[in-house]
mmCIF file of N, CA and C in Angstrom:
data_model
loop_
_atom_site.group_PDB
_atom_site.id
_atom_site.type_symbol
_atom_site.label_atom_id
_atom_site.label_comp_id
_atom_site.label_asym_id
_atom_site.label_seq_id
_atom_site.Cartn_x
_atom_site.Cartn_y
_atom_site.Cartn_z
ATOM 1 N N UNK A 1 144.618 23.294 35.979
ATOM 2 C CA UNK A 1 144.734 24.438 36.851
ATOM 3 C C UNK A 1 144.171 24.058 38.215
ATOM 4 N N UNK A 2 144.552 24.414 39.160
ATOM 5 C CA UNK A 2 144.141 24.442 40.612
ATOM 6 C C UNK A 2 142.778 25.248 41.094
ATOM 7 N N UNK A 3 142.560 24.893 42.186
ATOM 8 C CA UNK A 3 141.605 25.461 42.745
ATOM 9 C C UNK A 3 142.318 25.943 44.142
ATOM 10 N N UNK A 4 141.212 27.267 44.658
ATOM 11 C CA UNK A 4 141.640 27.540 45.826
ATOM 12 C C UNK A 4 141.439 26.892 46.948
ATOM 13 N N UNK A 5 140.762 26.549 46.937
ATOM 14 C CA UNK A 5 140.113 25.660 48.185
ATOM 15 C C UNK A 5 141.232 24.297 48.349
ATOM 16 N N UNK A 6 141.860 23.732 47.106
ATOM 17 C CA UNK A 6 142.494 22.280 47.213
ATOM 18 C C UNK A 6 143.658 22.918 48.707
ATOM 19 N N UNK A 7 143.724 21.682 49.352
ATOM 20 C CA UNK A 7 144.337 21.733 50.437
ATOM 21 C C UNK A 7 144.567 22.411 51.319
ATOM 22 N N UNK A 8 142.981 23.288 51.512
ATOM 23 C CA UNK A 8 143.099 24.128 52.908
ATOM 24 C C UNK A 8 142.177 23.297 53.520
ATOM 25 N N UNK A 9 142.265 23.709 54.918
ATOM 26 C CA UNK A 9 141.456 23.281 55.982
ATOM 27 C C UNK A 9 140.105 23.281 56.242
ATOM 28 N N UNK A 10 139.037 23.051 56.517
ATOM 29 C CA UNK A 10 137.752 23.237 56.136
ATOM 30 C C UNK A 10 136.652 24.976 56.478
ATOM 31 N N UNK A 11 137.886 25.404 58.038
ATOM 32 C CA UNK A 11 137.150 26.457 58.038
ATOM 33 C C UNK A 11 137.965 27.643 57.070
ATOM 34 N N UNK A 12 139.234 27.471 56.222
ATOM 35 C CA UNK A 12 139.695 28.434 55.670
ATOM 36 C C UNK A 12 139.147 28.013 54.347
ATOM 37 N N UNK A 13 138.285 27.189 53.484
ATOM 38 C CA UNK A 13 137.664 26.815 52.867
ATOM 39 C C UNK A 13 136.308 27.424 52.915
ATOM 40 N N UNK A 14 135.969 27.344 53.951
ATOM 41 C CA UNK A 14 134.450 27.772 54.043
ATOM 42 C C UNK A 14 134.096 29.721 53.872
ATOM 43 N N UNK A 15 135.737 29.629 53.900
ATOM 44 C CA UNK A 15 135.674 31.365 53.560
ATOM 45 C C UNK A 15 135.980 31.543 51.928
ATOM 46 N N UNK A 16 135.532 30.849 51.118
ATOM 47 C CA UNK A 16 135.713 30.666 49.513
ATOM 48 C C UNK A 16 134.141 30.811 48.903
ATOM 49 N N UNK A 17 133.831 31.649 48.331
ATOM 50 C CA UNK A 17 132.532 31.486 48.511
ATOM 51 C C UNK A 17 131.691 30.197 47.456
ATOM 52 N N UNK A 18 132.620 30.077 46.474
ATOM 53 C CA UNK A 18 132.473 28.630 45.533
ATOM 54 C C UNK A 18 133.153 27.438 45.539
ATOM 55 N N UNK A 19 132.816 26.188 45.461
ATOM 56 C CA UNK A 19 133.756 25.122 45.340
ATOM 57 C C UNK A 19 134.805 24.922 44.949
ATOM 58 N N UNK A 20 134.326 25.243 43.331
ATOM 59 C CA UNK A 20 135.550 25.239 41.994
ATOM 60 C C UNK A 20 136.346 26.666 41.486
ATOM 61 N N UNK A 21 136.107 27.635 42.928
ATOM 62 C CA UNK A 21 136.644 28.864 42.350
ATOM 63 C C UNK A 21 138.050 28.737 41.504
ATOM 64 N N UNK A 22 137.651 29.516 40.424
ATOM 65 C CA UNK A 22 139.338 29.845 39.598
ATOM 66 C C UNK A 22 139.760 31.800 39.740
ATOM 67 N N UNK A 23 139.745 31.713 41.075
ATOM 68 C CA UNK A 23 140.669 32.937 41.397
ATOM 69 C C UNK A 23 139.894 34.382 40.742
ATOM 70 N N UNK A 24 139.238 34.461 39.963
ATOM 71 C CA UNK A 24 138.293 35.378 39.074
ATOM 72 C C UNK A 24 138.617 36.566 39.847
ATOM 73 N N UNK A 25 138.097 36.822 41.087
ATOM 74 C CA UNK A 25 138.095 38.226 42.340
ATOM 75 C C UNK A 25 139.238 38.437 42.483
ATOM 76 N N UNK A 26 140.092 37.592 41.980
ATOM 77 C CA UNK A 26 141.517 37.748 43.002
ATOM 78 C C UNK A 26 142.147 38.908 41.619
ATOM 79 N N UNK A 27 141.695 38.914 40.393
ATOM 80 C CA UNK A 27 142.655 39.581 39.304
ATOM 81 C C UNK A 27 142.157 40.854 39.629
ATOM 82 N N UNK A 28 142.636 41.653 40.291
ATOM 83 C CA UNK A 28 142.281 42.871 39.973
ATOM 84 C C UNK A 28 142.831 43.615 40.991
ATOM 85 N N UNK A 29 143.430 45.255 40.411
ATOM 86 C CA UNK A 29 144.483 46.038 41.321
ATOM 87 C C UNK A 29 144.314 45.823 43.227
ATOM 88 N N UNK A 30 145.418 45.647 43.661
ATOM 89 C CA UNK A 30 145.124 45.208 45.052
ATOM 90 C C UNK A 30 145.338 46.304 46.004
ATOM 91 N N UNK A 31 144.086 46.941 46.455
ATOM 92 C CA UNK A 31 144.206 48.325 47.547
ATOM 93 C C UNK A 31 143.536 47.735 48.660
ATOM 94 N N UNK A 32 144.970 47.391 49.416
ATOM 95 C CA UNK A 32 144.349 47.152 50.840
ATOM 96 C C UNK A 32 144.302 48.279 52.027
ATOM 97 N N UNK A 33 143.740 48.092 53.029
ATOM 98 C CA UNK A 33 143.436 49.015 54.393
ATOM 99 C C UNK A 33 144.248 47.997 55.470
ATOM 100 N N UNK A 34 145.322 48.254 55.411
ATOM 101 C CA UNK A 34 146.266 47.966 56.364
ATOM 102 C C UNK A 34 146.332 48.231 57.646
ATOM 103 N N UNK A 35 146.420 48.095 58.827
ATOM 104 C CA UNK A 35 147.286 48.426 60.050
ATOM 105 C C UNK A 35 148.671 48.584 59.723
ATOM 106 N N UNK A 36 149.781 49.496 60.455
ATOM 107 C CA UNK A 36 150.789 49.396 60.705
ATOM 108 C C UNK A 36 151.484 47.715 60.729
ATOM 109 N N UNK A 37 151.023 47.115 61.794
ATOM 110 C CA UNK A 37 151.559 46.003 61.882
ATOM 111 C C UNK A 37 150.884 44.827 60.748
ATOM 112 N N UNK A 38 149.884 45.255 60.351
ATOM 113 C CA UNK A 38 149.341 44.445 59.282
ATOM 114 C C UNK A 38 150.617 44.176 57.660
ATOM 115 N N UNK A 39 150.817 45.463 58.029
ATOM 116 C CA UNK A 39 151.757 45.988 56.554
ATOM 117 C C UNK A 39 152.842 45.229 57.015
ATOM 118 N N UNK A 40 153.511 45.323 58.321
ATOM 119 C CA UNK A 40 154.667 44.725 58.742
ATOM 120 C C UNK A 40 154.686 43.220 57.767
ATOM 121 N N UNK A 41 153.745 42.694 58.391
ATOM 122 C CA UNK A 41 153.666 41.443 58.539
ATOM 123 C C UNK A 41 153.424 40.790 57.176
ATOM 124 N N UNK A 42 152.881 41.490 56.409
ATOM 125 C CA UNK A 42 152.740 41.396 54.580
ATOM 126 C C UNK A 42 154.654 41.945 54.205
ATOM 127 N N UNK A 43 154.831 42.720 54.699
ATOM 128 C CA UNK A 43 156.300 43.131 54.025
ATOM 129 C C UNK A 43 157.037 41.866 54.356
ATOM 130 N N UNK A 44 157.064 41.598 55.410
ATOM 131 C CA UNK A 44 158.150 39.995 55.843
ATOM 132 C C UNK A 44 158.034 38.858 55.315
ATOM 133 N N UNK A 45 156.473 38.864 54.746
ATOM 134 C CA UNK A 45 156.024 37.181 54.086
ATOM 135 C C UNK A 45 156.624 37.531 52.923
ATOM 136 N N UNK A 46 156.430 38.719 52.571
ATOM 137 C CA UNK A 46 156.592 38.868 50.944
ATOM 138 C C UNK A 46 158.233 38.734 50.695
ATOM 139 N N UNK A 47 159.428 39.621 52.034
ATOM 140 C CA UNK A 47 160.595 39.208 52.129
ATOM 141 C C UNK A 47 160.883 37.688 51.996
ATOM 142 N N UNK A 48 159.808 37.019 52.972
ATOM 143 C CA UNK A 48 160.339 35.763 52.691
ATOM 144 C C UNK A 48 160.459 34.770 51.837
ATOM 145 N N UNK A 49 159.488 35.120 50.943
ATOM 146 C CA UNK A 49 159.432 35.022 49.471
ATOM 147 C C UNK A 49 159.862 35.099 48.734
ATOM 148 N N UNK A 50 161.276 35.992 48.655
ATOM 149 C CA UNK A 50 162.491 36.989 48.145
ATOM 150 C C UNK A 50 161.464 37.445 47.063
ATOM 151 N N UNK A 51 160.542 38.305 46.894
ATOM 152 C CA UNK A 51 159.713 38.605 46.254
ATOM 153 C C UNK A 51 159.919 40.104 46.897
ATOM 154 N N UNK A 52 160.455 40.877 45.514
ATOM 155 C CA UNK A 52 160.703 42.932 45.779
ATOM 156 C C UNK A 52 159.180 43.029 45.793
ATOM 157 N N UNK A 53 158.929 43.860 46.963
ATOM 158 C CA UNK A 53 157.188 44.336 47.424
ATOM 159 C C UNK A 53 157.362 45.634 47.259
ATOM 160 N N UNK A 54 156.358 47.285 46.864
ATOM 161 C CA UNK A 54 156.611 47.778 46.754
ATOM 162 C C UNK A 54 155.079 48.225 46.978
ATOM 163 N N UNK A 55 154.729 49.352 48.193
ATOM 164 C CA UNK A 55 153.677 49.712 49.338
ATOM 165 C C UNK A 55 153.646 51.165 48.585
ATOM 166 N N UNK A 56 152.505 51.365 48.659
ATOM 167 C CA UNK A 56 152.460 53.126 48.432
ATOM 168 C C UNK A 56 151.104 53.449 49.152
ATOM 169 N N UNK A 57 151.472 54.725 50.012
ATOM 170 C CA UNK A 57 150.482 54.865 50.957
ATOM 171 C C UNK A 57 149.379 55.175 50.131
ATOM 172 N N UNK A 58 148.200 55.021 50.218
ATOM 173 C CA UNK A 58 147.230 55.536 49.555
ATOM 174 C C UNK A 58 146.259 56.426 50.348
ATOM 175 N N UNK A 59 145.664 57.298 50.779
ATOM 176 C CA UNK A 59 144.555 57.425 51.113
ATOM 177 C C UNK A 59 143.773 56.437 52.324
ATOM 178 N N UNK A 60 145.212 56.789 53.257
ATOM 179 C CA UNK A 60 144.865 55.306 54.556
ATOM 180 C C UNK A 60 144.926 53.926 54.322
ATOM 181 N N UNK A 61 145.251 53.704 52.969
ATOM 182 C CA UNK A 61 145.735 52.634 52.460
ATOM 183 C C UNK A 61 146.854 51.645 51.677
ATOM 184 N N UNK A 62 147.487 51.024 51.630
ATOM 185 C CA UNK A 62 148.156 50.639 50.985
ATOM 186 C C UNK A 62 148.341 49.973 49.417
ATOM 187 N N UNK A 63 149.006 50.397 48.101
ATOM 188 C CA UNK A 63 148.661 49.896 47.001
ATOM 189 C C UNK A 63 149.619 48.912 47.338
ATOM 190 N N UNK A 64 149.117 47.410 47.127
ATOM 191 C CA UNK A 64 150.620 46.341 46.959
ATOM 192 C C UNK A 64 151.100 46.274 45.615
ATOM 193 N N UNK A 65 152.461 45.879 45.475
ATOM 194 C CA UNK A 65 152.538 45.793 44.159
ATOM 195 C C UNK A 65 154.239 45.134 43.777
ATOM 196 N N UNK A 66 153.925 43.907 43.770
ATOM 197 C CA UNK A 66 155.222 43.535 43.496
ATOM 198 C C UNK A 66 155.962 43.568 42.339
ATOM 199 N N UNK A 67 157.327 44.163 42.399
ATOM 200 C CA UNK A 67 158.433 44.700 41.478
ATOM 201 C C UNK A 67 158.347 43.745 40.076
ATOM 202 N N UNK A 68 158.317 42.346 40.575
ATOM 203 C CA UNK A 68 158.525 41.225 39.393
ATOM 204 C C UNK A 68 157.045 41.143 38.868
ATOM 205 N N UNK A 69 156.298 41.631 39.637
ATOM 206 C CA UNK A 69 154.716 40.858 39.280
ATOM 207 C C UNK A 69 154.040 41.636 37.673
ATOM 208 N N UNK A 70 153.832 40.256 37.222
ATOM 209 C CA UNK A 70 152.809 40.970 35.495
ATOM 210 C C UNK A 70 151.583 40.702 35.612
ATOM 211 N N UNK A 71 151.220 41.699 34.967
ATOM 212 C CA UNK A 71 149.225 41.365 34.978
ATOM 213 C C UNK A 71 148.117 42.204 36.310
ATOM 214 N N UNK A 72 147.292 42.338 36.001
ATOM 215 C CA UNK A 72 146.217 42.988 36.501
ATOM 216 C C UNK A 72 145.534 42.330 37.446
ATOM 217 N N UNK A 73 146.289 41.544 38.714
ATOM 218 C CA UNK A 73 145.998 40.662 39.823
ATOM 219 C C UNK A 73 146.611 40.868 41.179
ATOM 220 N N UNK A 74 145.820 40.327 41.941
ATOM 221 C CA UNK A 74 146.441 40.182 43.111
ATOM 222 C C UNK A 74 147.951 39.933 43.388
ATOM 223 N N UNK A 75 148.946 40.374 43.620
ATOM 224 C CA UNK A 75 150.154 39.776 43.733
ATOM 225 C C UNK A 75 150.576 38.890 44.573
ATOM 226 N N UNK A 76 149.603 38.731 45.663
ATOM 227 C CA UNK A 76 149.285 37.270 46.318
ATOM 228 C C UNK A 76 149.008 36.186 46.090
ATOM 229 N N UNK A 77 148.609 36.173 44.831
ATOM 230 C CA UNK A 77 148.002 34.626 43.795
ATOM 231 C C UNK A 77 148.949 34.202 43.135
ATOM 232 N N UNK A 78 149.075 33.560 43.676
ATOM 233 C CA UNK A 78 150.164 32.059 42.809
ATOM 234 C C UNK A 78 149.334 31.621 41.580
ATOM 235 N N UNK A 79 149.614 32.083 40.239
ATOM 236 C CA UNK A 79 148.884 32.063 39.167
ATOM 237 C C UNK A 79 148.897 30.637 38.605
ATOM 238 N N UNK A 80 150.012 29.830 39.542
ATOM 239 C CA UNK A 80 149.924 27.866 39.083
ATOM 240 C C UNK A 80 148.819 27.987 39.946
ATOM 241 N N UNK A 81 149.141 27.586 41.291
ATOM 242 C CA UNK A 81 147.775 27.005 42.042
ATOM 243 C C UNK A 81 147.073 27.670 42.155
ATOM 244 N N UNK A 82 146.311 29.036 41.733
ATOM 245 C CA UNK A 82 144.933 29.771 42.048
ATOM 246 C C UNK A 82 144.940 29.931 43.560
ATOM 247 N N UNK A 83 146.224 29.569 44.678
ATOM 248 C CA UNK A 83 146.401 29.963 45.787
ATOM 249 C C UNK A 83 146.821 31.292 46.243
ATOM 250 N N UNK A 84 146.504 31.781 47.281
ATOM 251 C CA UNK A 84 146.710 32.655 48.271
ATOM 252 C C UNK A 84 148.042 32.333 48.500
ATOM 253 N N UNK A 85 149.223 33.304 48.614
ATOM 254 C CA UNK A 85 150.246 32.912 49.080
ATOM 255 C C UNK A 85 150.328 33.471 50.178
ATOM 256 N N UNK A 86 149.514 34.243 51.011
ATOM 257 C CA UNK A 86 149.553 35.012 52.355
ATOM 258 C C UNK A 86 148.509 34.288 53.210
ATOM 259 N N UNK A 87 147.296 34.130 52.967
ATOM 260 C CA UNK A 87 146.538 33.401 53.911
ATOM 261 C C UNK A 87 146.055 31.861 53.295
ATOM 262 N N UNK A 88 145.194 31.386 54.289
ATOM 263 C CA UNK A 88 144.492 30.325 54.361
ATOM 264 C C UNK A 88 143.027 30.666 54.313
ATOM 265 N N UNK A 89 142.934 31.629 55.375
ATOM 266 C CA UNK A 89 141.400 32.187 55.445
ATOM 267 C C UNK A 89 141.894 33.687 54.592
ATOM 268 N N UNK A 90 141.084 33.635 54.157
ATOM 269 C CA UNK A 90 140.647 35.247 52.964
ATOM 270 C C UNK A 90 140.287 36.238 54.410
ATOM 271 N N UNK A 91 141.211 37.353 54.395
ATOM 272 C CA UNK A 91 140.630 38.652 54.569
ATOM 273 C C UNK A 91 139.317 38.636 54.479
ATOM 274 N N UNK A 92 138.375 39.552 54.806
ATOM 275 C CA UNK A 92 137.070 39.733 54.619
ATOM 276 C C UNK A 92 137.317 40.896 53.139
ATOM 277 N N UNK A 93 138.538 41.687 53.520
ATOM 278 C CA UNK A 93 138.480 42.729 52.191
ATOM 279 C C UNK A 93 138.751 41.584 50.747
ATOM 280 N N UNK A 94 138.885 40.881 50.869
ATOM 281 C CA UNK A 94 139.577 39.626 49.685
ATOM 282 C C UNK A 94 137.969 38.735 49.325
ATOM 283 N N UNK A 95 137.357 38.725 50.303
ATOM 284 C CA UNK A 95 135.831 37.831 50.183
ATOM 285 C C UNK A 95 134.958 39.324 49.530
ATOM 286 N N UNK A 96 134.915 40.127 49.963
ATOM 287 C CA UNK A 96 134.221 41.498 49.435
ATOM 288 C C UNK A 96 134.234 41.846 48.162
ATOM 289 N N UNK A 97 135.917 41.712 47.863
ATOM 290 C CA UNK A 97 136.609 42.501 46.467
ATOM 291 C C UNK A 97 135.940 41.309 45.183
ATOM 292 N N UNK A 98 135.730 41.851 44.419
ATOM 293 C CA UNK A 98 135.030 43.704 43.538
ATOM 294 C C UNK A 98 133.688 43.153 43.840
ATOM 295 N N UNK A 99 132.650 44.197 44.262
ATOM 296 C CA UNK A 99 131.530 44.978 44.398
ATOM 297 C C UNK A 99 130.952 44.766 43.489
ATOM 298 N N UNK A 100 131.417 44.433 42.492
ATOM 299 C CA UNK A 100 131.075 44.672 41.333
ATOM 300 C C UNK A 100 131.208 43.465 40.315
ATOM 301 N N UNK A 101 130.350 43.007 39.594
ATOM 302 C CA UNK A 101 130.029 41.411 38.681
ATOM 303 C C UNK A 101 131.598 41.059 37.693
ATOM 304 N N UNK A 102 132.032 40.140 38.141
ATOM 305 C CA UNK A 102 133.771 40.058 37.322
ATOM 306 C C UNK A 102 133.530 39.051 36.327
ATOM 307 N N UNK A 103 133.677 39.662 35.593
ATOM 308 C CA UNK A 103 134.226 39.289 34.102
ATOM 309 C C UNK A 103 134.818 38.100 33.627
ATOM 310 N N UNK A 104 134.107 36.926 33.605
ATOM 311 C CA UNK A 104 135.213 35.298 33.419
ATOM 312 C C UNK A 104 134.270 34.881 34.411
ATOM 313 N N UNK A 105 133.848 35.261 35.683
ATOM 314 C CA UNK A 105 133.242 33.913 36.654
ATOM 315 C C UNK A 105 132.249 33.714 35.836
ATOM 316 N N UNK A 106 132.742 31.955 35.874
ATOM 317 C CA UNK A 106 130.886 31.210 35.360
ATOM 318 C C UNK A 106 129.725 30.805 36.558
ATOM 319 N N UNK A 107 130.357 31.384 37.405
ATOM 320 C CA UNK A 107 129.417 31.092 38.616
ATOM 321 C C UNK A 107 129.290 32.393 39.653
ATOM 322 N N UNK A 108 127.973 32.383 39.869
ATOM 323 C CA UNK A 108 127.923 33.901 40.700
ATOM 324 C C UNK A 108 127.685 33.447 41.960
ATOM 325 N N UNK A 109 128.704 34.156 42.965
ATOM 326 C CA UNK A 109 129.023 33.834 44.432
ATOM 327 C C UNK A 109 127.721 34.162 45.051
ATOM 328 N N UNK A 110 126.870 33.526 45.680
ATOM 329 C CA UNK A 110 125.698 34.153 46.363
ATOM 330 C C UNK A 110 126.052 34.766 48.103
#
């Protein structure tokens, strides 16, 4: 299995908070706080992807949720490589997400 960090750049790396992360933060329902043009710009990657995306406003926010996607994860994670398929550098909401101690990491992000 991959890691996230393999073949990014050092400062989109340095936004990972572990070496050997295996994606752990990334499984879990994805409610982002969008801009207008933020959403744009997630709807087009995800077009370009030919990947059906499917937005529901939430409460100033957006639920992502792709049509084909299975499982209780990010729909941004490429479940081969433990990669980001939208960024390089993590969102700060993506370094944040969950608040709360996840279930499977053997290593706790300090």
């Amino acid at each position: 299995m991959g890691y996230i960090k393999d073949g990014l750049t050092p400062e989109a790396a340095s936004s990972i908070c572990i070496d050997r992360c295996r994606a752990q933060c990334c499984r879990g329902p994805l409610l982002l706080s969008l801009s207008e043009e933020e959403k744009l710009t997630f709807d087009r990657k995800a077009n370009d992807m030919n990947r059906p995306l499917r937005t529901i406003p939430f409460a100033r926010s957006w639920i992502v949720k792709f049509e084909d996607h299975q499982g209780d994860c990010c729909p941004m994670l490429d479940m081969e490589s433990m990669k980001c398929l939208i960024y390089d550098d993590r969102p700060i909401q993506c370094k944040e997400f969950p608040s709360r101690p996840i279930k499977g990491c053997e290593i706790s992000c300090d």
